[in-house]
Structures are given as structure tokens and as C-alpha cells.
mmCIF file of C-alpha atoms in Angstrom:
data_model
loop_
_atom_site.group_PDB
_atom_site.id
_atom_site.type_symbol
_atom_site.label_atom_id
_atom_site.label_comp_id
_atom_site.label_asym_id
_atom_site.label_seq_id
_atom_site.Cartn_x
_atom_site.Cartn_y
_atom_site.Cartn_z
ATOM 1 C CA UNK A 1 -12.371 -10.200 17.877
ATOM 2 C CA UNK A 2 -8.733 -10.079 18.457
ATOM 3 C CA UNK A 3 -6.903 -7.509 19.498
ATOM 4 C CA UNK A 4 -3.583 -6.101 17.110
ATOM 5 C CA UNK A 5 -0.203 -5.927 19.728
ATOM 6 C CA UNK A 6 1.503 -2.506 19.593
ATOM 7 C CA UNK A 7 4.804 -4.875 17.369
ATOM 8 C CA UNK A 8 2.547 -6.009 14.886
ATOM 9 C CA UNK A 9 3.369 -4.496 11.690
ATOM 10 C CA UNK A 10 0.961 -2.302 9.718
ATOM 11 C CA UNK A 11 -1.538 -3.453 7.809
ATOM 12 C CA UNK A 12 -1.245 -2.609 3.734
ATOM 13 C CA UNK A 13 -3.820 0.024 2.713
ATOM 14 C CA UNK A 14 -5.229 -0.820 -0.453
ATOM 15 C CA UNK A 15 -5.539 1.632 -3.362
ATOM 16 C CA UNK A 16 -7.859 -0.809 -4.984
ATOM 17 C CA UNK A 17 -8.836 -4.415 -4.016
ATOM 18 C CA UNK A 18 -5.856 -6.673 -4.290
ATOM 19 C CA UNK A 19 -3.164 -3.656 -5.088
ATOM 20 C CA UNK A 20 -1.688 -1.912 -2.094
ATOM 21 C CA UNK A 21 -1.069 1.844 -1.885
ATOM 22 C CA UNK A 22 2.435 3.463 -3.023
ATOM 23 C CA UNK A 23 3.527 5.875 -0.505
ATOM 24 C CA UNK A 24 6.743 7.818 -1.129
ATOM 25 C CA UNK A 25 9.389 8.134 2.075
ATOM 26 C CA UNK A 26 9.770 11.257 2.065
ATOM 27 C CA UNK A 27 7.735 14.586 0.427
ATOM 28 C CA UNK A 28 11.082 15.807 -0.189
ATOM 29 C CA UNK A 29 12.194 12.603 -2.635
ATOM 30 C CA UNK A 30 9.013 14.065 -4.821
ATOM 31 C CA UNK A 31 10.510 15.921 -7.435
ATOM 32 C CA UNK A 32 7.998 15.948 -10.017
ATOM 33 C CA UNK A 33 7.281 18.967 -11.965
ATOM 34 C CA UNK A 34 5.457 21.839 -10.769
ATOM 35 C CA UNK A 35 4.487 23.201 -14.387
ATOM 36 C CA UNK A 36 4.057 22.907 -17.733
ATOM 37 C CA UNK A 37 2.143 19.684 -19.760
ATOM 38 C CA UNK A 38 2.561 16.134 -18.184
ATOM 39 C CA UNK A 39 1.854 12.837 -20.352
ATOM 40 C CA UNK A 40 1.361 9.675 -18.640
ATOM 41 C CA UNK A 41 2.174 5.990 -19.265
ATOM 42 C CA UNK A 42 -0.532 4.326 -20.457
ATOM 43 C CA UNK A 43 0.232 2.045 -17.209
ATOM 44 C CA UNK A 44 -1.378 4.814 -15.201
ATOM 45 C CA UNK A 45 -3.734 6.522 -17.581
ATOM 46 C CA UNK A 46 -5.322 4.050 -19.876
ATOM 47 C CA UNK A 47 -7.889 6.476 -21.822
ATOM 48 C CA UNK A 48 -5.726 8.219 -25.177
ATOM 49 C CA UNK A 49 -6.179 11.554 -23.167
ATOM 50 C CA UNK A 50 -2.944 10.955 -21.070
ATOM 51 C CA UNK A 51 -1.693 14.653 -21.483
ATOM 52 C CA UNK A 52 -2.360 17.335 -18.453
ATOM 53 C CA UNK A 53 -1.659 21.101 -18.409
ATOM 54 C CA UNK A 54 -0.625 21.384 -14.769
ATOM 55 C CA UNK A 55 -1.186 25.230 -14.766
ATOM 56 C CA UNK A 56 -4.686 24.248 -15.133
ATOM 57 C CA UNK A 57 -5.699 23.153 -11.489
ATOM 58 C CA UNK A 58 -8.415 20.505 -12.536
ATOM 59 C CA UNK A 59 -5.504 18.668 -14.870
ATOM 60 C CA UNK A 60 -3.322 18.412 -12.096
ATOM 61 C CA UNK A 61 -6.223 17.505 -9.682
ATOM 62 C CA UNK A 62 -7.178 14.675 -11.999
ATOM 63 C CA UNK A 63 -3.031 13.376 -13.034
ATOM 64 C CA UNK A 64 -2.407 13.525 -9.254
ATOM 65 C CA UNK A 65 -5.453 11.583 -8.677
ATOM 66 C CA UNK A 66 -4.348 9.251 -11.665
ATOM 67 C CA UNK A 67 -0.512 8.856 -10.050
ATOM 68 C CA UNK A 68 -1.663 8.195 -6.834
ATOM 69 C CA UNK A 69 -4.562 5.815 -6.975
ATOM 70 C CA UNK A 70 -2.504 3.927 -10.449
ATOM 71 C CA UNK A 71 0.784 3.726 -9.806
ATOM 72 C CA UNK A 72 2.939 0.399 -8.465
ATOM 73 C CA UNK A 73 6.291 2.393 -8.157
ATOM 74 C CA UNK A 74 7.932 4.620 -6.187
ATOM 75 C CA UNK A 75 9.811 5.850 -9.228
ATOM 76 C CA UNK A 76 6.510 6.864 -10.887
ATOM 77 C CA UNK A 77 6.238 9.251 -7.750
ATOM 78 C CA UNK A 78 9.001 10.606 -7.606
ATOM 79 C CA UNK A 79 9.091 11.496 -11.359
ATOM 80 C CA UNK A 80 5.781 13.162 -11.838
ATOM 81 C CA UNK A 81 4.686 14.250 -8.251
ATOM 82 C CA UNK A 82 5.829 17.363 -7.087
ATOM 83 C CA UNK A 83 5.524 17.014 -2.447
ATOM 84 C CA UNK A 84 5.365 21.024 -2.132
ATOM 85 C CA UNK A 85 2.566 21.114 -4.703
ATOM 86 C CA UNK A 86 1.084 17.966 -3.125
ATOM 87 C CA UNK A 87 0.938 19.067 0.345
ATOM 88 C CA UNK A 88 -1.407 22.328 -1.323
ATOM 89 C CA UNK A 89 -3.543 19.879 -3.549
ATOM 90 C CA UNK A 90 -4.169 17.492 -0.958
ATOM 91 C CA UNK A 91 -7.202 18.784 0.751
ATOM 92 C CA UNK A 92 -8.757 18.542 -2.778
ATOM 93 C CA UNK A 93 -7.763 15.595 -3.705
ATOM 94 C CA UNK A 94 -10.278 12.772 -4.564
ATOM 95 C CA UNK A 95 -8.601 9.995 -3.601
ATOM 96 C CA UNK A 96 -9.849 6.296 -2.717
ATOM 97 C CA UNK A 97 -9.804 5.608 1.405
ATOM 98 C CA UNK A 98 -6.619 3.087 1.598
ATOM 99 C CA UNK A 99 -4.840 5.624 -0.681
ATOM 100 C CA UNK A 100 -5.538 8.699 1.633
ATOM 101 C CA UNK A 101 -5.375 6.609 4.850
ATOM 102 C CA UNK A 102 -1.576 5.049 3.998
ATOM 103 C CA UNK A 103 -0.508 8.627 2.613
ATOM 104 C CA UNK A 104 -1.479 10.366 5.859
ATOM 105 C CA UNK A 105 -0.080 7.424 8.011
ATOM 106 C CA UNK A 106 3.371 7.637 6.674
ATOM 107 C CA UNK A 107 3.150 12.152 6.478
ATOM 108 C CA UNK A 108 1.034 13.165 9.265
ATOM 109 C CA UNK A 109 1.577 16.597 8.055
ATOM 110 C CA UNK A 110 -0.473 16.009 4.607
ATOM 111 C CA UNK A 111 -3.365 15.334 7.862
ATOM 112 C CA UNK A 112 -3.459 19.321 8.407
ATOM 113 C CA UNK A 113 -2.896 20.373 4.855
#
């Protein structure tokens, strides 16, 4: 087995099998709402119920989910992805590994959430 050298770059953390993870620079850049009802593009949320009540904690659970796992843009993130909200949500989170792994890589803080 060979060995990675400290200068290689980082390897891309899938969020599913041949589409890497989206990972935002900064939490601050997330300025998504923090209430109110959410639709999504049918690029992220293909079944007709695309709407989320995000004073309702499972709804925003499940669109955050959605977002994260779905999305190919950083724009997508920044629109409907709040970083205070998702550094309290992220414990609870059901995310898939590469999405969780690349998300804590670039905000070690989200780690200790």
C-alpha cells in the first residue's frame, strides 16, 4: 500500500458514488433562512412534496438533509442553509459518510457541535 505525502491534495469525499460533496467556505457565507416554509428545486427534492415548515424541526432535519446530500452548488447553500442553525442541527443530522466527513474536514468546529 502506498503511503499519501503530507503535499498531496485531499481526496474528494463523495456524497454519493460518482458526485463529490459541496462544502461551503465559510458557515458565515450561509445565509439561508432560519424560518418560515422552504420549497425546493426539484433538482434537490425530486418527490412533489418539496415544501418544508422549518419551525417544524423534522422538516428542517429532512430539507437540510435534502440540501446537503443533493446539491452540486455552492449557491444552493448559501441560499437555503442557514450556518448558525446548521452548527445546532448537525449532531442530528443524517447525513451520508463523504458528506459528513468533507463538512467536518473543511469546519472542524461542526466536529464538537
Amino acid at each position: 500500500m502506498q503511503a499519501l505525502s503530507p503535499s498531496a491534495p485531499p481526496v474528494a469525499l463523495l456524497a454519493r458514488p460518482g458526485r463529490p460533496a459541496v462544502v461551503a467556505r465559510t458557515l458565515a457565507e450561509l445565509a439561508g433562512p432560519t424560518g418560515g416554509v422552504v420549497e425546493l428545486p426539484v433538482r434537490l427534492m425530486w418527490s412533489s412534496e418539496r415544501t418544508f415548515d422549518l419551525g417544524d424541526p423534522d422538516d428542517l432535519l429532512w430539507m437540510y438533509e435534502n440540501v446537503l446530500r443533493e446539491t452540486t452548488r455552492a449557491d444552493d447553500l448559501r441560499q437555503l442553509v442557514n450556518g448558525r442553525l446548521l452548527g445546532r442541527v448537525w449532531p442530528m443530522l443524517n447525513l451520508p459518510r463523504g458528506v459528513r466527513q468533507a463538512w467536518e474536514r473543511e469546519h472542524p468546529g461542526l466536529r464538537a457541535a
